PDB file of C-alpha atoms and ligand atoms in Angstrom:
ATOM      1  CA  MET A   1     -15.402  -1.320  -6.243  1.00 85.00           C
ATOM      2  CA  HIS A   2     -17.581  -0.444  -9.234  1.00 90.00           C
ATOM      3  CA  GLY A   3     -20.991  -1.828 -10.083  1.00 92.00           C
ATOM      4  CA  GLY A   4     -21.770   0.577 -12.939  1.00 91.00           C
ATOM      5  CA  VAL A   5     -25.441   1.310 -13.584  1.00 91.00           C
ATOM      6  CA  ASN A   6     -26.699  -2.290 -13.439  1.00 92.00           C
ATOM      7  CA  LEU A   7     -25.300  -3.637 -10.161  1.00 94.00           C
ATOM      8  CA  THR A   8     -27.413  -1.641  -7.751  1.00 93.00           C
ATOM      9  CA  HIS A   9     -27.057  -3.712  -4.558  1.00 94.00           C
ATOM     10  CA  SER A  10     -25.082  -6.722  -3.262  1.00 96.00           C
ATOM     11  CA  TYR A  11     -25.164 -10.112  -4.982  1.00 97.00           C
ATOM     12  CA  ILE A  12     -24.108 -13.727  -4.636  1.00 96.00           C
ATOM     13  CA  VAL A  13     -21.432 -14.291  -7.279  1.00 96.00           C
ATOM     14  CA  THR A  14     -22.640 -15.966 -10.470  1.00 96.00           C
ATOM     15  CA  GLU A  15     -21.220 -16.019 -14.009  1.00 96.00           C
ATOM     16  CA  GLU A  16     -23.715 -13.257 -14.975  1.00 96.00           C
ATOM     17  CA  ILE A  17     -22.541 -11.057 -12.106  1.00 97.00           C
ATOM     18  CA  ILE A  18     -18.875 -11.609 -13.058  1.00 97.00           C
ATOM     19  CA  LYS A  19     -19.768 -10.622 -16.639  1.00 96.00           C
ATOM     20  CA  GLU A  20     -21.428  -7.403 -15.373  1.00 95.00           C
ATOM     21  CA  ILE A  21     -18.345  -6.583 -13.275  1.00 95.00           C
ATOM     22  CA  GLU A  22     -16.219  -7.163 -16.377  1.00 94.00           C
ATOM     23  CA  ASP A  23     -18.503  -4.985 -18.483  1.00 93.00           C
ATOM     24  CA  CYS A  24     -18.009  -1.971 -16.219  1.00 90.00           C
ATOM     25  CA  SER A  25     -14.266  -2.500 -15.752  1.00 90.00           C
ATOM     26  CA  ASP A  26     -13.513   0.586 -17.830  1.00 88.00           C
ATOM     27  CA  LEU A  27     -15.075   2.626 -14.991  1.00 88.00           C
ATOM     28  CA  ALA A  28     -12.615   1.182 -12.426  1.00 86.00           C
ATOM     29  CA  PRO A  29      -9.706  -0.267 -14.424  1.00 85.00           C
ATOM     30  CA  LEU A  30      -7.423  -0.648 -11.397  1.00 84.00           C
ATOM     31  CA  HIS A  31     -10.000  -2.383  -9.214  1.00 89.00           C
ATOM     32  CA  ASN A  32     -12.579  -4.465 -11.082  1.00 93.00           C
ATOM     33  CA  PRO A  33     -10.203  -6.700 -13.094  1.00 94.00           C
ATOM     34  CA  ALA A  34      -8.156  -7.369  -9.933  1.00 95.00           C
ATOM     35  CA  HIS A  35     -11.308  -8.262  -8.014  1.00 95.00           C
ATOM     36  CA  ILE A  36     -12.344 -10.698 -10.753  1.00 96.00           C
ATOM     37  CA  LEU A  37      -8.925 -12.345 -10.473  1.00 97.00           C
ATOM     38  CA  GLY A  38      -9.530 -12.706  -6.730  1.00 96.00           C
ATOM     39  CA  ILE A  39     -12.988 -14.185  -7.267  1.00 97.00           C
ATOM     40  CA  ARG A  40     -11.639 -16.686  -9.826  1.00 97.00           C
ATOM     41  CA  ALA A  41      -8.800 -17.723  -7.490  1.00 98.00           C
ATOM     42  CA  CYS A  42     -11.252 -18.293  -4.613  1.00 97.00           C
ATOM     43  CA  GLN A  43     -13.594 -20.265  -6.908  1.00 96.00           C
ATOM     44  CA  LYS A  44     -10.676 -22.534  -7.734  1.00 97.00           C
ATOM     45  CA  LEU A  45      -9.624 -23.018  -4.112  1.00 98.00           C
ATOM     46  CA  MET A  46     -13.129 -23.196  -2.580  1.00 97.00           C
ATOM     47  CA  PRO A  47     -15.434 -24.367  -5.376  1.00 95.00           C
ATOM     48  CA  SER A  48     -18.437 -25.006  -3.127  1.00 95.00           C
ATOM     49  CA  THR A  49     -18.193 -21.853  -0.985  1.00 95.00           C
ATOM     50  CA  PRO A  50     -20.623 -19.132  -2.072  1.00 94.00           C
ATOM     51  CA  MET A  51     -19.170 -15.643  -2.516  1.00 95.00           C
ATOM     52  CA  ALA A  52     -20.809 -12.241  -2.224  1.00 96.00           C
ATOM     53  CA  VAL A  53     -19.950  -8.972  -3.950  1.00 96.00           C
ATOM     54  CA  VAL A  54     -20.656  -5.650  -2.232  1.00 96.00           C
ATOM     55  CA  PHE A  55     -20.177  -2.537  -4.379  1.00 95.00           C
ATOM     56  CA  ASP A  56     -18.852   0.846  -3.297  1.00 94.00           C
ATOM     57  CA  THR A  57     -21.205   2.451  -5.834  1.00 95.00           C
ATOM     58  CA  ALA A  58     -24.434   0.623  -4.877  1.00 95.00           C
ATOM     59  CA  PHE A  59     -25.653   2.816  -2.004  1.00 97.00           C
ATOM     60  CA  GLN A  60     -25.556   5.874  -4.304  1.00 97.00           C
ATOM     61  CA  GLN A  61     -27.821   4.272  -6.904  1.00 96.00           C
ATOM     62  CA  THR A  62     -30.819   6.023  -5.293  1.00 97.00           C
ATOM     63  CA  MET A  63     -29.445   9.437  -6.342  1.00 98.00           C
ATOM     64  CA  PRO A  64     -31.976  11.206  -8.587  1.00 98.00           C
ATOM     65  CA  GLU A  65     -31.142  11.853 -12.247  1.00 98.00           C
ATOM     66  CA  LYS A  66     -30.780  15.580 -11.647  1.00 98.00           C
ATOM     67  CA  ALA A  67     -27.982  14.799  -9.182  1.00 98.00           C
ATOM     68  CA  TYR A  68     -26.057  12.126 -11.070  1.00 98.00           C
ATOM     69  CA  LEU A  69     -26.214  13.429 -14.667  1.00 98.00           C
ATOM     70  CA  TYR A  70     -23.557  15.738 -16.051  1.00 98.00           C
ATOM     71  CA  ALA A  71     -24.808  18.537 -18.316  1.00 98.00           C
ATOM     72  CA  ILE A  72     -22.991  17.161 -21.369  1.00 98.00           C
ATOM     73  CA  PRO A  73     -24.462  15.440 -24.452  1.00 98.00           C
ATOM     74  CA  TYR A  74     -26.861  12.712 -23.302  1.00 98.00           C
ATOM     75  CA  LYS A  75     -25.238  10.087 -25.539  1.00 98.00           C
ATOM     76  CA  PHE A  76     -22.188  10.099 -23.230  1.00 98.00           C
ATOM     77  CA  TYR A  77     -24.481   8.829 -20.483  1.00 97.00           C
ATOM     78  CA  GLU A  78     -26.548   6.492 -22.663  1.00 96.00           C
ATOM     79  CA  GLU A  79     -23.713   4.963 -24.653  1.00 94.00           C
ATOM     80  CA  ASP A  80     -20.656   5.395 -22.400  1.00 93.00           C
ATOM     81  CA  LYS A  81     -22.297   5.444 -18.916  1.00 93.00           C
ATOM     82  CA  VAL A  82     -20.578   8.714 -18.038  1.00 96.00           C
ATOM     83  CA  ARG A  83     -22.300  10.031 -14.890  1.00 97.00           C
ATOM     84  CA  LYS A  84     -21.706  10.610 -11.204  1.00 97.00           C
ATOM     85  CA  TYR A  85     -21.396   7.326  -9.314  1.00 96.00           C
ATOM     86  CA  GLY A  86     -19.935   8.597  -6.054  1.00 97.00           C
ATOM     87  CA  ALA A  87     -17.787   6.407  -3.823  1.00 95.00           C
ATOM     88  CA  HIS A  88     -17.239   5.192  -0.234  1.00 96.00           C
ATOM     89  CA  GLY A  89     -20.813   3.896  -0.499  1.00 97.00           C
ATOM     90  CA  THR A  90     -20.339   1.100   2.023  1.00 97.00           C
ATOM     91  CA  SER A  91     -19.126   3.596   4.612  1.00 98.00           C
ATOM     92  CA  HIS A  92     -21.888   6.134   3.885  1.00 98.00           C
ATOM     93  CA  MET A  93     -24.455   3.332   4.150  1.00 97.00           C
ATOM     94  CA  PHE A  94     -23.075   2.058   7.468  1.00 98.00           C
ATOM     95  CA  VAL A  95     -22.780   5.500   9.086  1.00 98.00           C
ATOM     96  CA  SER A  96     -26.154   6.829   7.880  1.00 98.00           C
ATOM     97  CA  GLN A  97     -27.889   3.641   9.103  1.00 97.00           C
ATOM     98  CA  ARG A  98     -26.200   3.965  12.489  1.00 98.00           C
ATOM     99  CA  ALA A  99     -27.231   7.636  12.632  1.00 98.00           C
ATOM    100  CA  LEU A 100     -30.834   6.596  11.983  1.00 98.00           C
ATOM    101  CA  GLU A 101     -30.623   4.154  14.909  1.00 98.00           C
ATOM    102  CA  LEU A 102     -29.193   6.871  17.164  1.00 98.00           C
ATOM    103  CA  MET A 103     -32.014   9.202  16.061  1.00 98.00           C
ATOM    104  CA  GLY A 104     -34.574   6.542  17.086  1.00 98.00           C
ATOM    105  CA  ASN A 105     -35.440   5.480  13.513  1.00 97.00           C
ATOM    106  CA  PRO A 106     -37.767   8.413  12.726  1.00 98.00           C
ATOM    107  CA  ALA A 107     -40.177   8.085   9.769  1.00 97.00           C
ATOM    108  CA  HIS A 108     -38.542  11.088   8.087  1.00 98.00           C
ATOM    109  CA  SER A 109     -34.920  12.169   8.299  1.00 98.00           C
ATOM    110  CA  LYS A 110     -32.299  14.309   6.572  1.00 98.00           C
ATOM    111  CA  ILE A 111     -28.717  13.196   7.223  1.00 98.00           C
ATOM    112  CA  ILE A 112     -25.312  14.348   5.952  1.00 99.00           C
ATOM    113  CA  VAL A 113     -22.328  11.987   6.284  1.00 99.00           C
ATOM    114  CA  CYS A 114     -18.786  13.387   6.080  1.00 99.00           C
ATOM    115  CA  HIS A 115     -16.317  10.556   5.335  1.00 98.00           C
ATOM    116  CA  LEU A 116     -13.064  12.443   5.893  1.00 98.00           C
ATOM    117  CA  GLY A 117      -9.991  10.274   5.410  1.00 97.00           C
ATOM    118  CA  ASN A 118      -7.076  10.397   3.016  1.00 96.00           C
ATOM    119  CA  GLY A 119      -9.810   9.960   0.406  1.00 96.00           C
ATOM    120  CA  ALA A 120     -12.773  12.109   1.422  1.00 98.00           C
ATOM    121  CA  SER A 121     -16.412  12.339   0.390  1.00 98.00           C
ATOM    122  CA  ILE A 122     -19.684  13.743   1.699  1.00 98.00           C
ATOM    123  CA  SER A 123     -23.131  12.285   1.070  1.00 98.00           C
ATOM    124  CA  CYS A 124     -26.682  13.214   2.002  1.00 98.00           C
ATOM    125  CA  GLU A 125     -29.647  10.936   2.681  1.00 98.00           C
ATOM    126  CA  ILE A 126     -33.376  11.607   2.860  1.00 98.00           C
ATOM    127  CA  ASP A 127     -35.238   8.901   4.829  1.00 98.00           C
ATOM    128  CA  GLY A 128     -32.113   6.735   4.617  1.00 98.00           C
ATOM    129  CA  LYS A 129     -31.828   6.950   0.808  1.00 98.00           C
ATOM    130  CA  CYS A 130     -28.737   8.534  -0.719  1.00 98.00           C
ATOM    131  CA  GLN A 131     -29.428  11.751  -2.676  1.00 98.00           C
ATOM    132  CA  GLU A 132     -25.913  13.028  -3.365  1.00 98.00           C
ATOM    133  CA  ASN A 133     -22.249  12.052  -3.070  1.00 98.00           C
ATOM    134  CA  SER A 134     -19.387  14.478  -3.630  1.00 98.00           C
ATOM    135  CA  MET A 135     -17.290  12.032  -5.663  1.00 97.00           C
ATOM    136  CA  GLY A 136     -18.115  11.778  -9.363  1.00 97.00           C
ATOM    137  CA  LEU A 137     -17.395   9.422 -12.251  1.00 95.00           C
ATOM    138  CA  THR A 138     -14.213   8.740 -10.289  1.00 93.00           C
ATOM    139  CA  PRO A 139     -13.053   9.505  -6.738  1.00 93.00           C
ATOM    140  CA  LEU A 140     -11.134  12.569  -8.002  1.00 95.00           C
ATOM    141  CA  ASP A 141     -14.175  14.837  -7.700  1.00 97.00           C
ATOM    142  CA  GLY A 142     -15.404  16.850  -4.751  1.00 98.00           C
ATOM    143  CA  LEU A 143     -13.464  17.648  -1.602  1.00 98.00           C
ATOM    144  CA  VAL A 144      -9.845  18.650  -1.213  1.00 98.00           C
ATOM    145  CA  MET A 145      -8.241  15.332  -0.158  1.00 98.00           C
ATOM    146  CA  GLY A 146      -4.895  13.975   1.034  1.00 97.00           C
ATOM    147  CA  THR A 147      -3.405  13.918  -2.472  1.00 97.00           C
ATOM    148  CA  ARG A 148      -6.426  14.606  -4.768  1.00 97.00           C
ATOM    149  CA  CYS A 149      -7.497  18.079  -5.847  1.00 98.00           C
ATOM    150  CA  GLY A 150     -11.274  17.487  -5.861  1.00 98.00           C
ATOM    151  CA  ASP A 151     -13.421  20.027  -7.785  1.00 98.00           C
ATOM    152  CA  ILE A 152     -11.507  21.772 -10.533  1.00 98.00           C
ATOM    153  CA  ASP A 153     -12.350  23.530 -13.806  1.00 98.00           C
ATOM    154  CA  PRO A 154     -11.747  20.850 -16.499  1.00 97.00           C
ATOM    155  CA  SER A 155     -10.129  23.537 -18.671  1.00 98.00           C
ATOM    156  CA  VAL A 156      -7.137  23.458 -16.321  1.00 98.00           C
ATOM    157  CA  VAL A 157      -6.261  20.087 -17.914  1.00 98.00           C
ATOM    158  CA  GLU A 158      -5.959  21.564 -21.404  1.00 98.00           C
ATOM    159  CA  PHE A 159      -4.186  24.658 -20.079  1.00 98.00           C
ATOM    160  CA  LEU A 160      -1.500  22.591 -18.325  1.00 98.00           C
ATOM    161  CA  CYS A 161      -1.090  20.248 -21.305  1.00 98.00           C
ATOM    162  CA  LYS A 162      -0.446  23.192 -23.624  1.00 98.00           C
ATOM    163  CA  LYS A 163       1.645  25.230 -21.217  1.00 98.00           C
ATOM    164  CA  ARG A 164       3.836  22.421 -19.869  1.00 98.00           C
ATOM    165  CA  GLY A 165       3.717  19.821 -22.659  1.00 98.00           C
ATOM    166  CA  TYR A 166       2.018  17.225 -20.431  1.00 98.00           C
ATOM    167  CA  ASP A 167      -0.408  14.651 -21.751  1.00 98.00           C
ATOM    168  CA  VAL A 168      -3.825  14.110 -20.126  1.00 97.00           C
ATOM    169  CA  GLU A 169      -2.630  11.032 -18.192  1.00 96.00           C
ATOM    170  CA  GLU A 170       0.185  13.022 -16.605  1.00 98.00           C
ATOM    171  CA  VAL A 171      -2.119  15.854 -15.519  1.00 98.00           C
ATOM    172  CA  LEU A 172      -4.579  13.358 -14.014  1.00 96.00           C
ATOM    173  CA  ARG A 173      -1.754  11.564 -12.231  1.00 96.00           C
ATOM    174  CA  ILE A 174      -0.738  14.901 -10.692  1.00 98.00           C
ATOM    175  CA  PHE A 175      -4.379  15.696  -9.762  1.00 97.00           C
ATOM    176  CA  ASN A 176      -4.723  12.266  -8.097  1.00 95.00           C
ATOM    177  CA  LYS A 177      -1.352  11.753  -6.456  1.00 96.00           C
ATOM    178  CA  GLU A 178       0.410  15.111  -6.064  1.00 98.00           C
ATOM    179  CA  SER A 179      -2.409  17.504  -5.248  1.00 98.00           C
ATOM    180  CA  GLY A 180      -4.809  18.122  -2.347  1.00 98.00           C
ATOM    181  CA  VAL A 181      -3.420  19.079   1.057  1.00 98.00           C
ATOM    182  CA  LEU A 182      -0.108  17.440   0.044  1.00 98.00           C
ATOM    183  CA  ALA A 183       0.384  20.123  -2.614  1.00 98.00           C
ATOM    184  CA  VAL A 184      -1.019  23.044  -0.642  1.00 98.00           C
ATOM    185  CA  SER A 185       0.965  22.280   2.524  1.00 98.00           C
ATOM    186  CA  GLY A 186       4.192  21.763   0.571  1.00 98.00           C
ATOM    187  CA  GLY A 187       4.642  18.022   1.087  1.00 98.00           C
ATOM    188  CA  MET A 188       2.454  16.724   3.939  1.00 97.00           C
ATOM    189  CA  SER A 189      -0.685  14.618   3.463  1.00 96.00           C
ATOM    190  CA  ASP A 190      -1.118  13.266   7.001  1.00 97.00           C
ATOM    191  CA  PHE A 191      -3.376  15.644   8.926  1.00 97.00           C
ATOM    192  CA  ARG A 192      -1.437  15.047  12.149  1.00 97.00           C
ATOM    193  CA  ASP A 193       1.708  16.448  10.507  1.00 98.00           C
ATOM    194  CA  ILE A 194      -0.182  19.305   8.892  1.00 98.00           C
ATOM    195  CA  ALA A 195      -1.899  20.308  12.139  1.00 98.00           C
ATOM    196  CA  ASP A 196       1.416  20.125  13.976  1.00 98.00           C
ATOM    197  CA  ALA A 197       3.156  22.300  11.373  1.00 98.00           C
ATOM    198  CA  ALA A 198       0.273  24.797  11.352  1.00 98.00           C
ATOM    199  CA  SER A 199       0.435  25.127  15.134  1.00 98.00           C
ATOM    200  CA  LYS A 200       4.119  26.033  14.763  1.00 98.00           C
ATOM    201  CA  GLY A 201       3.334  28.867  12.352  1.00 98.00           C
ATOM    202  CA  ASN A 202       3.633  27.123   8.957  1.00 98.00           C
ATOM    203  CA  ASP A 203       1.300  29.266   6.786  1.00 98.00           C
ATOM    204  CA  ARG A 204       0.992  26.735   3.946  1.00 98.00           C
ATOM    205  CA  ALA A 205      -0.012  24.023   6.425  1.00 98.00           C
ATOM    206  CA  GLN A 206      -2.646  26.377   7.863  1.00 98.00           C
ATOM    207  CA  LEU A 207      -3.868  27.164   4.346  1.00 98.00           C
ATOM    208  CA  ALA A 208      -4.229  23.422   3.614  1.00 98.00           C
ATOM    209  CA  LEU A 209      -6.403  23.001   6.736  1.00 98.00           C
ATOM    210  CA  ASP A 210      -8.435  26.101   5.831  1.00 98.00           C
ATOM    211  CA  MET A 211      -9.019  24.924   2.250  1.00 98.00           C
ATOM    212  CA  PHE A 212      -9.993  21.422   3.416  1.00 98.00           C
ATOM    213  CA  ALA A 213     -12.536  22.734   5.959  1.00 98.00           C
ATOM    214  CA  TYR A 214     -13.896  25.420   3.606  1.00 98.00           C
ATOM    215  CA  ARG A 215     -14.564  22.964   0.751  1.00 98.00           C
ATOM    216  CA  ALA A 216     -16.208  20.477   3.142  1.00 99.00           C
ATOM    217  CA  ALA A 217     -18.425  23.225   4.617  1.00 98.00           C
ATOM    218  CA  LYS A 218     -19.445  24.358   1.113  1.00 98.00           C
ATOM    219  CA  TYR A 219     -20.527  20.805   0.256  1.00 98.00           C
ATOM    220  CA  ILE A 220     -22.501  20.485   3.482  1.00 98.00           C
ATOM    221  CA  GLY A 221     -24.189  23.829   2.761  1.00 98.00           C
ATOM    222  CA  SER A 222     -25.127  22.751  -0.754  1.00 98.00           C
ATOM    223  CA  TYR A 223     -26.582  19.481   0.552  1.00 98.00           C
ATOM    224  CA  VAL A 224     -28.630  21.341   3.157  1.00 98.00           C
ATOM    225  CA  ALA A 225     -30.098  23.292   0.234  1.00 98.00           C
ATOM    226  CA  ALA A 226     -30.559  20.122  -1.860  1.00 98.00           C
ATOM    227  CA  MET A 227     -32.541  18.498   0.992  1.00 98.00           C
ATOM    228  CA  ASN A 228     -34.149  21.758   2.170  1.00 98.00           C
ATOM    229  CA  GLY A 229     -32.843  21.072   5.667  1.00 98.00           C
ATOM    230  CA  VAL A 230     -30.735  18.743   7.764  1.00 98.00           C
ATOM    231  CA  ASP A 231     -31.394  16.917  11.047  1.00 98.00           C
ATOM    232  CA  THR A 232     -28.049  15.223  11.638  1.00 98.00           C
ATOM    233  CA  ILE A 233     -24.456  15.625  10.443  1.00 99.00           C
ATOM    234  CA  CYS A 234     -22.037  12.715  10.992  1.00 99.00           C
ATOM    235  CA  PHE A 235     -18.241  12.689  10.903  1.00 99.00           C
ATOM    236  CA  THR A 236     -16.343   9.492  10.139  1.00 98.00           C
ATOM    237  CA  ALA A 237     -13.034   7.996   8.817  1.00 98.00           C
ATOM    238  CA  GLY A 238      -9.490   8.879   9.924  1.00 98.00           C
ATOM    239  CA  ILE A 239      -9.875  12.658  10.114  1.00 98.00           C
ATOM    240  CA  GLY A 240     -13.608  12.751  10.850  1.00 98.00           C
ATOM    241  CA  GLU A 241     -13.300  10.324  13.768  1.00 98.00           C
ATOM    242  CA  ASN A 242     -10.061  11.633  15.257  1.00 98.00           C
ATOM    243  CA  ASN A 243      -9.569  15.311  14.499  1.00 98.00           C
ATOM    244  CA  GLY A 244     -11.771  17.582  16.619  1.00 98.00           C
ATOM    245  CA  MET A 245     -10.033  20.688  15.298  1.00 98.00           C
ATOM    246  CA  ILE A 246     -11.111  19.989  11.701  1.00 98.00           C
ATOM    247  CA  ARG A 247     -14.649  19.076  12.836  1.00 98.00           C
ATOM    248  CA  GLY A 248     -14.758  22.391  14.707  1.00 98.00           C
ATOM    249  CA  MET A 249     -13.437  24.368  11.715  1.00 98.00           C
ATOM    250  CA  ILE A 250     -16.133  22.862   9.465  1.00 98.00           C
ATOM    251  CA  CYS A 251     -18.945  23.370  11.985  1.00 98.00           C
ATOM    252  CA  ASP A 252     -17.910  27.019  12.494  1.00 98.00           C
ATOM    253  CA  TYR A 253     -19.272  27.684   8.975  1.00 98.00           C
ATOM    254  CA  LEU A 254     -22.620  26.125   9.910  1.00 98.00           C
ATOM    255  CA  THR A 255     -23.740  28.146  12.933  1.00 98.00           C
ATOM    256  CA  PHE A 256     -26.313  29.855  10.657  1.00 98.00           C
ATOM    257  CA  LEU A 257     -28.221  26.548  10.850  1.00 98.00           C
ATOM    258  CA  GLY A 258     -28.458  26.876  14.621  1.00 98.00           C
ATOM    259  CA  LEU A 259     -25.761  24.187  14.893  1.00 98.00           C
ATOM    260  CA  GLU A 260     -23.899  24.382  18.192  1.00 98.00           C
ATOM    261  CA  LEU A 261     -20.941  22.114  18.944  1.00 98.00           C
ATOM    262  CA  ASP A 262     -20.224  20.956  22.491  1.00 98.00           C
ATOM    263  CA  ASP A 263     -16.508  21.819  22.639  1.00 98.00           C
ATOM    264  CA  GLU A 264     -15.820  19.314  25.408  1.00 98.00           C
ATOM    265  CA  ALA A 265     -17.605  16.433  23.604  1.00 98.00           C
ATOM    266  CA  ASN A 266     -15.836  17.408  20.364  1.00 98.00           C
ATOM    267  CA  LYS A 267     -12.528  16.356  21.916  1.00 98.00           C
ATOM    268  CA  VAL A 268     -13.566  12.726  21.342  1.00 98.00           C
ATOM    269  CA  VAL A 269     -11.081  10.541  19.444  1.00 98.00           C
ATOM    270  CA  GLY A 270     -12.215   7.438  17.579  1.00 97.00           C
ATOM    271  CA  GLU A 271     -15.452   6.780  19.476  1.00 98.00           C
ATOM    272  CA  GLU A 272     -19.129   7.153  18.766  1.00 98.00           C
ATOM    273  CA  LYS A 273     -20.380  10.338  20.407  1.00 98.00           C
ATOM    274  CA  LEU A 274     -22.929  13.120  20.121  1.00 98.00           C
ATOM    275  CA  ILE A 275     -20.770  16.257  19.865  1.00 98.00           C
ATOM    276  CA  SER A 276     -23.490  18.932  19.579  1.00 98.00           C
ATOM    277  CA  THR A 277     -25.180  20.626  22.541  1.00 98.00           C
ATOM    278  CA  PRO A 278     -28.752  19.722  23.613  1.00 98.00           C
ATOM    279  CA  GLU A 279     -29.853  23.154  22.276  1.00 98.00           C
ATOM    280  CA  SER A 280     -28.289  22.631  18.832  1.00 98.00           C
ATOM    281  CA  LYS A 281     -30.852  22.652  15.970  1.00 98.00           C
ATOM    282  CA  VAL A 282     -28.708  20.060  14.147  1.00 98.00           C
ATOM    283  CA  ALA A 283     -27.414  16.935  15.902  1.00 98.00           C
ATOM    284  CA  VAL A 284     -23.734  16.273  15.172  1.00 98.00           C
ATOM    285  CA  TYR A 285     -22.245  12.814  15.748  1.00 98.00           C
ATOM    286  CA  VAL A 286     -18.870  11.155  15.456  1.00 98.00           C
ATOM    287  CA  ILE A 287     -19.624   7.633  14.192  1.00 98.00           C
ATOM    288  CA  PRO A 288     -16.642   5.358  13.497  1.00 98.00           C
ATOM    289  CA  THR A 289     -17.157   3.693  10.154  1.00 98.00           C
ATOM    290  CA  ASN A 290     -17.014  -0.076   9.839  1.00 98.00           C
ATOM    291  CA  GLU A 291     -17.047  -1.124   6.204  1.00 96.00           C
ATOM    292  CA  GLU A 292     -16.044  -4.711   7.086  1.00 97.00           C
ATOM    293  CA  LEU A 293     -19.101  -5.094   9.339  1.00 97.00           C
ATOM    294  CA  ALA A 294     -21.334  -3.552   6.658  1.00 97.00           C
ATOM    295  CA  ILE A 295     -19.991  -6.053   4.090  1.00 96.00           C
ATOM    296  CA  ALA A 296     -20.467  -8.950   6.527  1.00 97.00           C
ATOM    297  CA  ARG A 297     -24.070  -7.866   7.170  1.00 96.00           C
ATOM    298  CA  GLU A 298     -24.811  -7.613   3.456  1.00 95.00           C
ATOM    299  CA  THR A 299     -23.330 -11.090   2.976  1.00 96.00           C
ATOM    300  CA  VAL A 300     -25.373 -12.627   5.810  1.00 96.00           C
ATOM    301  CA  ALA A 301     -28.539 -11.027   4.409  1.00 96.00           C
ATOM    302  CA  LEU A 302     -27.803 -12.527   0.966  1.00 95.00           C
ATOM    303  CA  LEU A 303     -27.129 -15.987   2.375  1.00 92.00           C
ATOM    304  CA  LYS A 304     -30.409 -15.953   4.298  1.00 89.00           C
TER     305      LYS A 304
HETATM  306  P1  AMP B   1      -8.162   7.130   6.504  1.00 67.61           P
HETATM  307  O1  AMP B   1      -7.927   7.297   5.022  1.00 67.61           O
HETATM  308  O2  AMP B   1      -9.626   7.055   6.859  1.00 67.61           O
HETATM  309  O3  AMP B   1      -7.346   6.046   7.128  1.00 67.61           O
HETATM  310  O4  AMP B   1      -7.656   8.506   7.183  1.00 67.61           O
HETATM  311  C1  AMP B   1      -6.318   8.942   7.123  1.00 67.61           C
HETATM  312  C2  AMP B   1      -6.221  10.346   7.726  1.00 67.61           C
HETATM  313  O5  AMP B   1      -6.731  10.308   9.075  1.00 67.61           O
HETATM  314  C3  AMP B   1      -4.789  10.884   7.823  1.00 67.61           C
HETATM  315  O6  AMP B   1      -4.731  12.207   7.292  1.00 67.61           O
HETATM  316  C4  AMP B   1      -4.507  10.918   9.318  1.00 67.61           C
HETATM  317  O7  AMP B   1      -3.756  12.039   9.669  1.00 67.61           O
HETATM  318  C5  AMP B   1      -5.873  11.051   9.939  1.00 67.61           C
HETATM  319  N1  AMP B   1      -5.838  10.460  11.284  1.00 67.61           N
HETATM  320  C6  AMP B   1      -5.775   9.147  11.594  1.00 67.61           C
HETATM  321  N2  AMP B   1      -5.693   8.987  12.941  1.00 67.61           N
HETATM  322  C7  AMP B   1      -5.691  10.215  13.486  1.00 67.61           C
HETATM  323  C8  AMP B   1      -5.633  10.735  14.826  1.00 67.61           C
HETATM  324  N3  AMP B   1      -5.557   9.920  15.887  1.00 67.61           N
HETATM  325  N4  AMP B   1      -5.663  12.072  14.972  1.00 67.61           N
HETATM  326  C9  AMP B   1      -5.786  12.897  13.915  1.00 67.61           C
HETATM  327  N5  AMP B   1      -5.837  12.489  12.636  1.00 67.61           N
HETATM  328  C10 AMP B   1      -5.796  11.170  12.420  1.00 67.61           C
END
């Protein structure tokens, strides 16, 4: 999961790499120690088989300082490594590389990838290199998600602690597990259920869809500004690949870019497809993600 600031690509496992993974375990306390256990178990069972590690934070390591630093005292970055790392990097890498292929591998490109699943993040890439990712120090940041709140004023934490007698851990548990569209819709986190309820007149379900699409569109808009343009927008993951209604709701905010969806093509479910019209100033694709294939490719490249 987490490679911290030092593990910036994929590696063959060595004792030094395991030590680095250990050293940044405080950034992913649920994942990194468990992964080390897995590596150790495999070393025991298959002592002569090389292993590779592929990090969900590596693709984002090309983000510029102005994008990944928080405007808090610099020592928190220098001494504690507090910064934006982003997440879903393997998926953003796979989808943006596939988009480049579909675009004919141009010398210059500006791409936005919307990974919309139960966990959701948006990234942008200039010439294939990641510039931004909507997740932060942890995956709690950014979009409204299945059960995560995404962007929120940090003062809400203190307010709720004082008002309700919670501790910080409890508030963060609620922000991670009991928030997002689950909270807004009144108990549903699966977009199929939410869409179904909304179509039957459930206002809270409709509000959850509206908030999800609005936040995603705001991120896309900010990344268009950050890159001073966009050539291609890609949708991927459970919702991005399968839910044409949500794709349509997001793209409705983006017609000012000259983006025009092909409504018929946008009905696609789970397949790679161009879903914008030939006249559209921005190409829009559905590209199914394939993190397993991306990891296998990284591993083959390392072994060569
Ligand atoms: P993921 O985390 O990428 O597996 O995505 C999970 C989300 O994708 C859930 O909210 C599902 O409702 C949504 N999803 C998965 N399959 C479909 C589908 N065929 N139609 C609409 N939404 C889907």
